[in-house]
Coordinates of C-alpha atoms (C1' of nucleotides) in Angstrom, one line a residue:
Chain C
X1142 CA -36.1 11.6 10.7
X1143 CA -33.7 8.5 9.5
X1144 CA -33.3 6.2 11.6
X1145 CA -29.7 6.1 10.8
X1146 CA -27.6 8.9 12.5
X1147 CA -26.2 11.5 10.2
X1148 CA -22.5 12.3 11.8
X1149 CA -19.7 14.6 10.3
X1150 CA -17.2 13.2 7.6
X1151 CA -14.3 12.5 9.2
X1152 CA -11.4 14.6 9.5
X1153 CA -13.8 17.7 9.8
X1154 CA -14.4 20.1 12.5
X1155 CA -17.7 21.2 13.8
X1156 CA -17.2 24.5 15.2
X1157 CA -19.9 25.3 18.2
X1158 CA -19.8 28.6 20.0
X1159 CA -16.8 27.7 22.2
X1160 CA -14.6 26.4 19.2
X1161 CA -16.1 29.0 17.0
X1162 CA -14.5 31.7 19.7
X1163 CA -11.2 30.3 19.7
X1164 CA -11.4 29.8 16.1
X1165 CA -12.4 33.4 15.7
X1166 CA -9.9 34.6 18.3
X1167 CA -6.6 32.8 16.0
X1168 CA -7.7 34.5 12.6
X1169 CA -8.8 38.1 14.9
X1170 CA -4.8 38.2 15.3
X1171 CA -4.2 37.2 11.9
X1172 CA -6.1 39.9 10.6
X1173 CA -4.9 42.4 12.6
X1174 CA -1.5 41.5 11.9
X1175 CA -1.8 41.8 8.0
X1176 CA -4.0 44.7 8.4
X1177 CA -0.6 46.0 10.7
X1178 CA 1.3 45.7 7.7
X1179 CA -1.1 47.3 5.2
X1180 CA -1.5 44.2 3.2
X1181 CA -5.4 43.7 1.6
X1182 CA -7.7 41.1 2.3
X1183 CA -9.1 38.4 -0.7
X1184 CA -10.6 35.3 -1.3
X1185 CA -11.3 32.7 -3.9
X1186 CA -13.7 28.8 -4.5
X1187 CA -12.7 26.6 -2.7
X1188 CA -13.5 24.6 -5.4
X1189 CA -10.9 25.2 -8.1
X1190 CA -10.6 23.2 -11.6
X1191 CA -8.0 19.6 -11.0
X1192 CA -5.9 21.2 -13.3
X1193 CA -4.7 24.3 -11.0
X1194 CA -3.0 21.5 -9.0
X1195 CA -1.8 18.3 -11.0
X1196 CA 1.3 20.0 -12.2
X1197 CA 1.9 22.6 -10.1
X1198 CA 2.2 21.2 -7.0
X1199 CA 4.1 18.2 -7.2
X1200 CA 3.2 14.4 -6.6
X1201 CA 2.5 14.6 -3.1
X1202 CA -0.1 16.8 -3.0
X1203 CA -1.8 15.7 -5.7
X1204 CA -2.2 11.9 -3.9
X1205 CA -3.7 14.1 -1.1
X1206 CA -6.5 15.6 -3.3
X1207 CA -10.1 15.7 -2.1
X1208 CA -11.0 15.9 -5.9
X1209 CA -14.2 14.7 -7.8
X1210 CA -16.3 14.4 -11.2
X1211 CA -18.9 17.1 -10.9
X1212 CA -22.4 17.2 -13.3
X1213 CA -20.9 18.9 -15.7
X1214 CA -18.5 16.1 -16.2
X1215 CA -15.6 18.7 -14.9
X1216 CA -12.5 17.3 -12.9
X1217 CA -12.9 19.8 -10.0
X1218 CA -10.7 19.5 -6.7
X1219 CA -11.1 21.0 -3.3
X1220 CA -8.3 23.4 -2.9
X1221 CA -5.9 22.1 -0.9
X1222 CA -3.5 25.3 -1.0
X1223 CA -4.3 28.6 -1.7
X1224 CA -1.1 29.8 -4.0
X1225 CA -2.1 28.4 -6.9
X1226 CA -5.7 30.2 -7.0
X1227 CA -3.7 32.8 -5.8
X1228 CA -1.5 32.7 -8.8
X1229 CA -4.7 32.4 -11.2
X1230 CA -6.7 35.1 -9.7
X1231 CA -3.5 37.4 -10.7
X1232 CA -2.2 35.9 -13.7
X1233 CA -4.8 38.5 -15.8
X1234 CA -5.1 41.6 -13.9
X1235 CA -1.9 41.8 -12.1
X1236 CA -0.1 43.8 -15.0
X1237 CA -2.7 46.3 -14.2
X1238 CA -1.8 46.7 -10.6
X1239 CA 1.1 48.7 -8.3
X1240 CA 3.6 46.6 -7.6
X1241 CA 4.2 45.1 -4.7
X1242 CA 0.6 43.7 -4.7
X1243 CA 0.2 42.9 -1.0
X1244 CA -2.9 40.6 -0.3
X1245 CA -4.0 37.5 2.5
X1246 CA -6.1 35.6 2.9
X1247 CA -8.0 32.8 5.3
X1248 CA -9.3 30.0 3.3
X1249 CA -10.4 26.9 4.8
X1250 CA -8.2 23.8 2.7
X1251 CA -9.0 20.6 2.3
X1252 CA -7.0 17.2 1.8
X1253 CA -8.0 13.6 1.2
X1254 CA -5.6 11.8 3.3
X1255 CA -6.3 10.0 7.2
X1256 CA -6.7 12.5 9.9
X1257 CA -4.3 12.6 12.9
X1258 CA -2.6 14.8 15.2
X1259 CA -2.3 18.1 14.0
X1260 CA -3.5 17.0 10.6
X1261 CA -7.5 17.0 9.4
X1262 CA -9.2 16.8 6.2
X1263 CA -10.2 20.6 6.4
X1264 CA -8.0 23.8 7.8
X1265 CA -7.8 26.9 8.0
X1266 CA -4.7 28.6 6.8
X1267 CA -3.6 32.2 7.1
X1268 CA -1.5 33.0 3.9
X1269 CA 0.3 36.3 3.1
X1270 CA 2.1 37.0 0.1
X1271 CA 4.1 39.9 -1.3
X1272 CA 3.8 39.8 -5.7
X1273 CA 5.7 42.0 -7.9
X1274 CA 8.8 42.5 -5.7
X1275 CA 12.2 40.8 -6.1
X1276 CA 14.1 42.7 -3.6
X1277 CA 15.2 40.5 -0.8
X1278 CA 13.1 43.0 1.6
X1279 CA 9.9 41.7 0.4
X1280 CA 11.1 38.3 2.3
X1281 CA 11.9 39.6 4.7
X1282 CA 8.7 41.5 5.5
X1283 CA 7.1 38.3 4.7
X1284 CA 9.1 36.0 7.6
X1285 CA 7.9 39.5 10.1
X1286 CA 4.9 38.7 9.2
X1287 CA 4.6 35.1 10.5
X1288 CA 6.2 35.8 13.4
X1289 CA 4.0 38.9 14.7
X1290 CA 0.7 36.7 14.1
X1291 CA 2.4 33.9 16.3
X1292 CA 3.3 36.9 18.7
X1293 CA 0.3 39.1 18.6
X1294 CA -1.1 35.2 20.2
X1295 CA 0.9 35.1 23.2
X1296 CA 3.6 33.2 21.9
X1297 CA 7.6 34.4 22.2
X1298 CA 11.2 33.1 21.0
X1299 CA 10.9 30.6 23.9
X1300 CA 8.2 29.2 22.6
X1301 CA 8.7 28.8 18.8
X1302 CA 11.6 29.6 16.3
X1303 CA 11.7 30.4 12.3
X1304 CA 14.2 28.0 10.2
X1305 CA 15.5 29.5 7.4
X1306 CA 17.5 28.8 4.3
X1307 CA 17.7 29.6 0.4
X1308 CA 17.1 27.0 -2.2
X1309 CA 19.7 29.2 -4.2
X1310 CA 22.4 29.6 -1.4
X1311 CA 22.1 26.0 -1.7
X1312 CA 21.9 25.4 -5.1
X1313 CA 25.5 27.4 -5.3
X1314 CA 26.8 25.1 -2.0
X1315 CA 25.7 22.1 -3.5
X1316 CA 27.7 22.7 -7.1
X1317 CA 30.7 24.1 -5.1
X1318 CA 31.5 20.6 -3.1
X1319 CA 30.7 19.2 -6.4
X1320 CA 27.8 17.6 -6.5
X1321 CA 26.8 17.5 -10.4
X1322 CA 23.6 19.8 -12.1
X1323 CA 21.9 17.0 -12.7
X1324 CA 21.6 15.1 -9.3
X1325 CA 20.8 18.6 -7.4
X1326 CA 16.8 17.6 -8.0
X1327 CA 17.6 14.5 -6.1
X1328 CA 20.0 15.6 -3.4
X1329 CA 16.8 18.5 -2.6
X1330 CA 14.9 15.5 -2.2
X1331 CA 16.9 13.6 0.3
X1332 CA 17.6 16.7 2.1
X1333 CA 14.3 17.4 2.6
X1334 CA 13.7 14.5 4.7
X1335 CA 17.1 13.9 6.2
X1336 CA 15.8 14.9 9.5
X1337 CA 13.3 12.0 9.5
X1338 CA 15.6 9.5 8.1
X1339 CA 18.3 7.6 10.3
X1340 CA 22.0 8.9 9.4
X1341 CA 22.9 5.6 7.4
X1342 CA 19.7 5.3 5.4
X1343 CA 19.8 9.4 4.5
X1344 CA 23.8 8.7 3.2
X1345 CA 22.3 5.6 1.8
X1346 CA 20.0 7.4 -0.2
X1347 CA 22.7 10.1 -0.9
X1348 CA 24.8 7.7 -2.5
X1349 CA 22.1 5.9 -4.8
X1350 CA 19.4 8.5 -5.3
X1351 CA 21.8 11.6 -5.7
X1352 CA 24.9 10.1 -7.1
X1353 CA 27.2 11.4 -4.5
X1354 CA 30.7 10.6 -3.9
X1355 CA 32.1 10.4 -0.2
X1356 CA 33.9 13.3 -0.1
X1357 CA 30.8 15.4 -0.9
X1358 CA 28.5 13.8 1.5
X1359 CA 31.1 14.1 4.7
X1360 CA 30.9 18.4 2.9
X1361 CA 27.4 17.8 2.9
X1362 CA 27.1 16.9 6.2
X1363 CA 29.1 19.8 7.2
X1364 CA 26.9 21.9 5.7
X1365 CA 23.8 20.8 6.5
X1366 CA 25.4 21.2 10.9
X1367 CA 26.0 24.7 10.0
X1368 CA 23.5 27.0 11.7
X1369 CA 25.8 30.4 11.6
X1370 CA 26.1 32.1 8.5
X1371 CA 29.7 33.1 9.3
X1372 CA 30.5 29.5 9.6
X1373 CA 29.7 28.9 6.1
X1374 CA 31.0 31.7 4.9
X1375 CA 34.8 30.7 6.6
X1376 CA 34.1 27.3 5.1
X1377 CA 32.5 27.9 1.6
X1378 CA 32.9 31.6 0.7
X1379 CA 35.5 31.5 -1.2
X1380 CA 33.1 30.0 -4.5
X1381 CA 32.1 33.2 -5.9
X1382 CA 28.5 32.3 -6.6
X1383 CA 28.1 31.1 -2.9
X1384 CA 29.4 34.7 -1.9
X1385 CA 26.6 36.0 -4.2
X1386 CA 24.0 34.3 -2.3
X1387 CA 25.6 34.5 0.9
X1388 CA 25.5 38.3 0.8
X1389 CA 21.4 38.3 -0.3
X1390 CA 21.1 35.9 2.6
X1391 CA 23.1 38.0 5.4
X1392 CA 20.9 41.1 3.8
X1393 CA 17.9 39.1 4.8
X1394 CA 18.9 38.1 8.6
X1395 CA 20.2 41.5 9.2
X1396 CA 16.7 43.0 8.0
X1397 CA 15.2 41.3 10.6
X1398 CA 17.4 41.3 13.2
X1399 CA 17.3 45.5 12.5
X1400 CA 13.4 44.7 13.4
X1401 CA 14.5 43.5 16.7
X1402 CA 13.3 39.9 15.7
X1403 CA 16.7 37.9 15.0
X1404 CA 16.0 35.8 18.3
X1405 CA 13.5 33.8 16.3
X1406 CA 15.5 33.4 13.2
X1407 CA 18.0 30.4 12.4
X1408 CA 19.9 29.7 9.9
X1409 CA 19.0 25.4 8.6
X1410 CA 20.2 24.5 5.3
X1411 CA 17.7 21.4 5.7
X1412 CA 14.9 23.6 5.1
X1413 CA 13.9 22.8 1.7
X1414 CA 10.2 22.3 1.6
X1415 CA 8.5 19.7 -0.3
X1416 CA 6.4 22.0 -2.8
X1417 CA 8.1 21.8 -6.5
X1418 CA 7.3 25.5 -6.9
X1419 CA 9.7 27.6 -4.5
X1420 CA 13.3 29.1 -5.9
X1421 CA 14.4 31.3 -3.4
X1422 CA 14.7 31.8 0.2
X1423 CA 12.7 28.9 2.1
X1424 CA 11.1 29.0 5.8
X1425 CA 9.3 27.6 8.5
X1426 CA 8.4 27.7 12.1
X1427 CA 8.4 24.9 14.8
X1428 CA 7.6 25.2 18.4
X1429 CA 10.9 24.7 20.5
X1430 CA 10.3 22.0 22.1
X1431 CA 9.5 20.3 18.9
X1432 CA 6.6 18.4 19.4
X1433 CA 4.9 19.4 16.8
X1434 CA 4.4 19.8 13.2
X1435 CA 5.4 22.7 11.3
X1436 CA 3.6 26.0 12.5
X1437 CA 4.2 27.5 8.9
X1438 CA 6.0 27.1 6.4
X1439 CA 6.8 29.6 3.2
X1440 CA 9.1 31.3 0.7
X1441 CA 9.6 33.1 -2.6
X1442 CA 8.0 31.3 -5.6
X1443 CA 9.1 33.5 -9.0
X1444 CA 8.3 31.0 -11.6
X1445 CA 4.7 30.2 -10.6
X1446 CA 2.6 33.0 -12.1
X1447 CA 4.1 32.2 -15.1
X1448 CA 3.4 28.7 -14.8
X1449 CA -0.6 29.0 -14.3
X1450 CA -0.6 31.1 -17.6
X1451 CA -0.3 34.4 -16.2
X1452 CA 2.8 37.7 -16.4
X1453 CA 5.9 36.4 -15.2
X1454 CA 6.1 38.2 -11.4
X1455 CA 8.7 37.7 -8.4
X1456 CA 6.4 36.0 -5.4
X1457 CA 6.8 34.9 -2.0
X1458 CA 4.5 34.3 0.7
X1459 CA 3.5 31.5 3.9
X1460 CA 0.3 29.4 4.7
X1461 CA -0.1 29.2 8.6
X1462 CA -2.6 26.4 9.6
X1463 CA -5.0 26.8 12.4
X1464 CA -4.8 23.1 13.6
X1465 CA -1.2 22.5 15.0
X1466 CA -1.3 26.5 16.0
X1467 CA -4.3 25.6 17.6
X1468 CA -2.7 22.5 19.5
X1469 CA 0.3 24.4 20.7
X1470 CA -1.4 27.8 21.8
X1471 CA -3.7 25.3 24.2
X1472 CA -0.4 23.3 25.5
X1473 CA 1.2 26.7 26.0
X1474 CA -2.5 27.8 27.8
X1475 CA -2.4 30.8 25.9
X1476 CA -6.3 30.6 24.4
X1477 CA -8.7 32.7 26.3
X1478 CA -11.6 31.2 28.2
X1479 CA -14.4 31.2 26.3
X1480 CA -17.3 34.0 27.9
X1481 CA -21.0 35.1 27.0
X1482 CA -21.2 38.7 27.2
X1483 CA -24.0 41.6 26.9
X1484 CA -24.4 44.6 27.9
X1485 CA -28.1 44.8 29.0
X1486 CA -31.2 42.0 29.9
X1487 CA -34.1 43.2 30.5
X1488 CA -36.3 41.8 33.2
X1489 CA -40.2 42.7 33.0
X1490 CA -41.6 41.2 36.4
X1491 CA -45.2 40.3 35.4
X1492 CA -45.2 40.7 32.1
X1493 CA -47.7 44.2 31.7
X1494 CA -44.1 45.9 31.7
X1495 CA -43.2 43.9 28.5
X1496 CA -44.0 46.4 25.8
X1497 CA -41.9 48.9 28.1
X1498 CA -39.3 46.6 28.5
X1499 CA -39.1 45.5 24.4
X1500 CA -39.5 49.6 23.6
X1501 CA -36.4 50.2 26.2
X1502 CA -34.4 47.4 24.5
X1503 CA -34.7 48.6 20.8
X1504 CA -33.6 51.7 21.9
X1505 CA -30.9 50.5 23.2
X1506 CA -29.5 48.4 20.4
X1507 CA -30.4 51.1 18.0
X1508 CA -27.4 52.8 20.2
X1509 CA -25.7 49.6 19.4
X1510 CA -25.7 47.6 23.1
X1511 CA -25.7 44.0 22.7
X1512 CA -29.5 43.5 24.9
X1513 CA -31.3 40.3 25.0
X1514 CA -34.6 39.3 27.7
X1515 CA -36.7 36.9 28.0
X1516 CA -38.5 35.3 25.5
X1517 CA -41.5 33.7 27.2
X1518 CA -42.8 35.2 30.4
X1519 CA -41.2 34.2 33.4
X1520 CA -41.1 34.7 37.0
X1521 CA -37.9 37.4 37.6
X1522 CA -35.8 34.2 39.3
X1523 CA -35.9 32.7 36.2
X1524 CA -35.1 35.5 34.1
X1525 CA -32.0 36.7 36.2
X1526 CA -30.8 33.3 36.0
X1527 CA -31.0 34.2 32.3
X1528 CA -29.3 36.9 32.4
X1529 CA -26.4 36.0 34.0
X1530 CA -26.5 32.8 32.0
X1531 CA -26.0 35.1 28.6
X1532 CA -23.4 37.2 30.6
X1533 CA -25.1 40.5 31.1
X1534 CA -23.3 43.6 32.4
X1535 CA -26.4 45.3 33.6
X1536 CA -29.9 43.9 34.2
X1537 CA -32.5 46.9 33.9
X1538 CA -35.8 46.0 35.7
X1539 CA -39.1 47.2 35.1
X1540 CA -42.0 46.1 37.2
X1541 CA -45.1 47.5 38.1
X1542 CA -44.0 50.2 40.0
X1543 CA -41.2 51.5 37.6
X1544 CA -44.1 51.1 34.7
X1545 CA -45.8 53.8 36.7
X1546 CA -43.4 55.9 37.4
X1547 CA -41.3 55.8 34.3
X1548 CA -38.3 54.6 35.7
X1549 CA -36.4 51.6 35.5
X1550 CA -34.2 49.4 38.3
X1551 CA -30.6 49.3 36.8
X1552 CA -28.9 46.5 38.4
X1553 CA -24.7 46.2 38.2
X1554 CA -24.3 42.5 38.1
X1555 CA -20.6 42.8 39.0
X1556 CA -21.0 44.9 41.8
X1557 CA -24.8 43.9 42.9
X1558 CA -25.6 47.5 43.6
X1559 CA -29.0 48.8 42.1
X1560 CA -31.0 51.9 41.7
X1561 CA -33.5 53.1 40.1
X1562 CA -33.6 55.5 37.0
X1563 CA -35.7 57.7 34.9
X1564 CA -36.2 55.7 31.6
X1565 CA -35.8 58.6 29.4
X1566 CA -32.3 58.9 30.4
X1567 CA -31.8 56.0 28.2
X1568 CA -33.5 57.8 25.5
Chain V
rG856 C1' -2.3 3.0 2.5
rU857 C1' -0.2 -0.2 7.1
rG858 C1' -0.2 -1.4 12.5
rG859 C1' -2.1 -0.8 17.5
rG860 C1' -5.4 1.4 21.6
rC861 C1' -10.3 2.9 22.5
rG862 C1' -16.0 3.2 21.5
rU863 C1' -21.3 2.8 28.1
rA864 C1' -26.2 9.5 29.2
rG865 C1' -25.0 16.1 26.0
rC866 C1' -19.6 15.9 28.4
rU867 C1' -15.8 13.1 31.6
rC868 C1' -15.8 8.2 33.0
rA869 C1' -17.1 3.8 36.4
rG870 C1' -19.3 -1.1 36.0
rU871 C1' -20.6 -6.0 34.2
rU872 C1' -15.2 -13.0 36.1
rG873 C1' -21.9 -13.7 30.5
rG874 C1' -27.7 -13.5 34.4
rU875 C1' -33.8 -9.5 36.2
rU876 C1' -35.0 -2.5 36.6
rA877 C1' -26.8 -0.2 33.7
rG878 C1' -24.4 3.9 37.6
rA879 C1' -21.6 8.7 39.3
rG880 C1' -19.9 13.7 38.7
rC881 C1' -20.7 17.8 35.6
rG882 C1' -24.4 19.9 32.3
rC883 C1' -29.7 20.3 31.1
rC884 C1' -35.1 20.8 32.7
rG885 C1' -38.4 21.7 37.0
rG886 C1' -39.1 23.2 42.2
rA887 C1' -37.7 25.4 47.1
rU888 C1' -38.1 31.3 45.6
rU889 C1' -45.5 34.9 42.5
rG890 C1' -39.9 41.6 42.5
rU891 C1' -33.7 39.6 42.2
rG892 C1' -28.5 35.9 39.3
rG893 C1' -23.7 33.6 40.4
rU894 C1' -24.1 29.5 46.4
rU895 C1' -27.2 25.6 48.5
rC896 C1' -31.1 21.8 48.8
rC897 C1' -34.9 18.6 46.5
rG898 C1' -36.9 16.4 42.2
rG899 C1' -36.9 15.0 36.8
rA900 C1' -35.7 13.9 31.8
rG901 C1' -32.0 11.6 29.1
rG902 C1' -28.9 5.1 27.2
rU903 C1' -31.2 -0.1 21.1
rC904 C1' -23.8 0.0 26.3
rG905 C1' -21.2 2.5 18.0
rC906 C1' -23.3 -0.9 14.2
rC907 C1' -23.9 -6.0 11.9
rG908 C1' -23.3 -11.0 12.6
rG909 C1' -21.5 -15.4 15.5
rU910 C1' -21.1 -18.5 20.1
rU911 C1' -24.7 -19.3 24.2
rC912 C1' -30.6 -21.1 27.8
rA913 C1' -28.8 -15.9 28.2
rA914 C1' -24.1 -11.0 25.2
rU915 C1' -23.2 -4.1 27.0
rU916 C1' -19.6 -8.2 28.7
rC917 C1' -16.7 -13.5 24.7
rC918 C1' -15.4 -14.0 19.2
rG919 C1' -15.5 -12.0 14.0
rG920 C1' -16.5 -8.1 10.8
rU921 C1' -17.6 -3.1 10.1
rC922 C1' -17.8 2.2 11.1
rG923 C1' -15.9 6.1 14.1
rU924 C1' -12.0 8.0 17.0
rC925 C1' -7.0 8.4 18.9
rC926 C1' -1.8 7.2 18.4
rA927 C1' 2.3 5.6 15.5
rC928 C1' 4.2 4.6 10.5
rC929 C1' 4.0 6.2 5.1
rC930 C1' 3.6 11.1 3.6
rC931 C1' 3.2 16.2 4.6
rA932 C1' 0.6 22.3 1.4

RNA sequence: GUGGGCGUAGCUCAGUUGGUUAGAGCGCCGGAUUGUGGUUCCGGAGGUCGCCGGUUCAAUUCCGGUCGUCCACCCCA
């Protein structure tokens, strides 16, 4: 051994039994979820080429790489988002497939940037995406999606909401108070982080960043308030493009307020999301009591299989991290005590029963019962504090007088009652 | 990347106004108990007081640096 002490790299997780459970119990309800839905399970590297992300992405993930030289003089990256290797792994074979190709996925990401709350240098992130399909119902299968794997964990419309908008709804508001083509890029931008910024600086910004007038940004501001979608119908409908995308977008609520989940859905034309790649409807969920970061966040992204080199498809899809899930199922106490658990330990009292005792427990995990004993000879004390250490159901006995008799002491551990049993009923 | 809090046993923490052998609870190991667990009682192991340097007769304690961690900011898939 070194004498210096070999630690983790910070901002990563070790993941002993107890977090391992919890860990395992967040993507159990994942799965099931996506499996609920019939979508199909992949996976990809997690070491992807630098190029998959420096244009792709936009600037501020890049900055937040966790990228490298490798031996073979490569500039490789540790993915820190699965769309993009998403997008590559379809680019070639997706023209081959039925449409709508429904597939998730759990990869563990990774980002270069200092860890704090709700933020690490490795996750796990639950994504789900719907490629091939345009139709507005593909979105929003995609929101139900997000918000049964928050639900199948305990959690309800007290506990967390969905924030939706449409980067095209607001594309078509945007031009109708007359905010010009070429400052919309910017005006995304300062929306975008409006909520963070204090009212003065965020019209400060609209002014000199976006190029907008007063008029607009007091419009703006209207807008941005709205959280009905008749409201900005009354105010803005009469634009025949904003009716266009109006009418997609009351499509979409009403979809999933026909699947009894329109108490988790708001409407928030600040939802923009930072990532350069999404053109349609945008999403994401926050606890209520807004503590937290984002839950999950998602939306359609048409132009992105195209732009790894692959078929042109219509996409849309959500990444769900484990971390600040992780933070808010435990504040809401909603993760399940952690528990050992098997269904026999075998107990040989002076050790002549042990070749009984290691014939009776093979055949019974060759039935498939979880059975454990001892693995150095003990007095039976020791070995029942064993077995109700590893959580056994039932502790089967065998001494010397079940050896000669062929029978076996069953003990209930719940209960306390024993008896004793012919051996080749467990046969 | 910037600023601040914190670093003492496996875990949660106490303590030392600078002074000999640094403590508790929980956990772990052993025993009470050579055919019966979860309770109880007794005993034991486990610490270079994060690391490096400075001040001092003497540093776990004061000072500086560094690393780690947490929080906030920047940013946010």
């Amino acid at each position: 051994m070194s004498d210096k002490e070999l630690t983790k790299l910070p901002g990563f997780r070790d993941f002993p039994p107890e977090d391992f459970a919890r860990r395992s119990y967040i993507q159990g309800a994942w799965r099931r979820v996506a499996q609920r839905y019939g979508f199909q399970e992949y996976d990809g590297p997690p070491l992807e080429s630098l190029d998959l992300y420096v244009e792709k992405s936009g600037d501020e993930i890049v900055g937040q790489l966790y990228n490298f030289v490798d031996k073979g003089d490569r500039d490789v990256a540790l993915r820190p988002e699965m769309t993009p290797s998403l997008a590559r792994i379809l680019a070639k074979r997706s023209r081959g497939m039925s449409k709508p190709i429904k597939w998730f996925s759990m990869p563990q990401l990774f980002r270069y940037e200092r860890a704090q709350r709700g933020r690490l240098r490795e996750h796990f992130q639950w994504n789900v995406d719907i490629i091939g399909e345009s139709s507005v119902a593909a979105d929003a299968e995609v929101l139900a999606i997000a918000i049964d794997g928050l639900r199948e964990l305990g959690l309800t419309d007290k506990d967390f909401a969905a924030r939706v908008s449409d980067r095209r709804l607001l594309t078509a508001l945007l031009l109708g108070i007359g905010v010009r083509e070429e400052n919309l890029g910017a005006t995304f931008g300062v929306i975008d982080k409006i909520e963070r910024l204090p009212a003065e600086k965020a019209e400060q910004l609209l002014v000199e960043e976006a190029g907008l007038e007063n008029t607009e940004i007091e419009a703006l501001k209207s807008l941005l308030s709205s959280t009905r979608i008749d409201d900005v119908t009354r105010e803005f409908g009469d634009d025949s493009r904003v009716a266009e995308e109006l009418h997609r977008f009351r499509q979409y609520t009403d979809m999933l307020e026909s699947m009894g989940l329109g108490d988790f859905v708001e409407l928030d034309l600040r939802i923009v999301r930072g990532l350069a790649y999404y053109t349609g409807i945008v999403f994401e969920l926050f606890d209520r009591k807004r503590d937290l970061r984002a839950i999950c966040g998602g939306g359609r992204y048409d132009r992105l299989l195209e732009l790894v080199g692959g078929d042109p498809q219509p996409a849309v899809g959500f990444g769900m991290g484990d971390v600040v899930l992780g933070e808010l199922l435990k504040e809401m106490n909603l993760v399940p005590e952690y528990e050992r658990s098997l269904d026999y330990f075998l107990v040989a009292v002076s050790g002549e029963e042990y070749p009984a005792a290691l014939r009776l427990a093979h055949q019974l995990r060759d039935q498939g019962h979880s059975v454990a004993y001892g693995l150095r000879q003990q007095g039976v004390t020791k070995q029942m504090k064993a077995a109700a250490r590893e959580g056994a159901n039932t502790v089967l006995i065998i001494g010397p007088d079940e050896l000669a008799n062929g029978t076996v002491l069953v003990r209930d551990m719940t209960s306390g009652e024993q008896r004793e049993v012919q051996r080749q009923e467990f046969e």
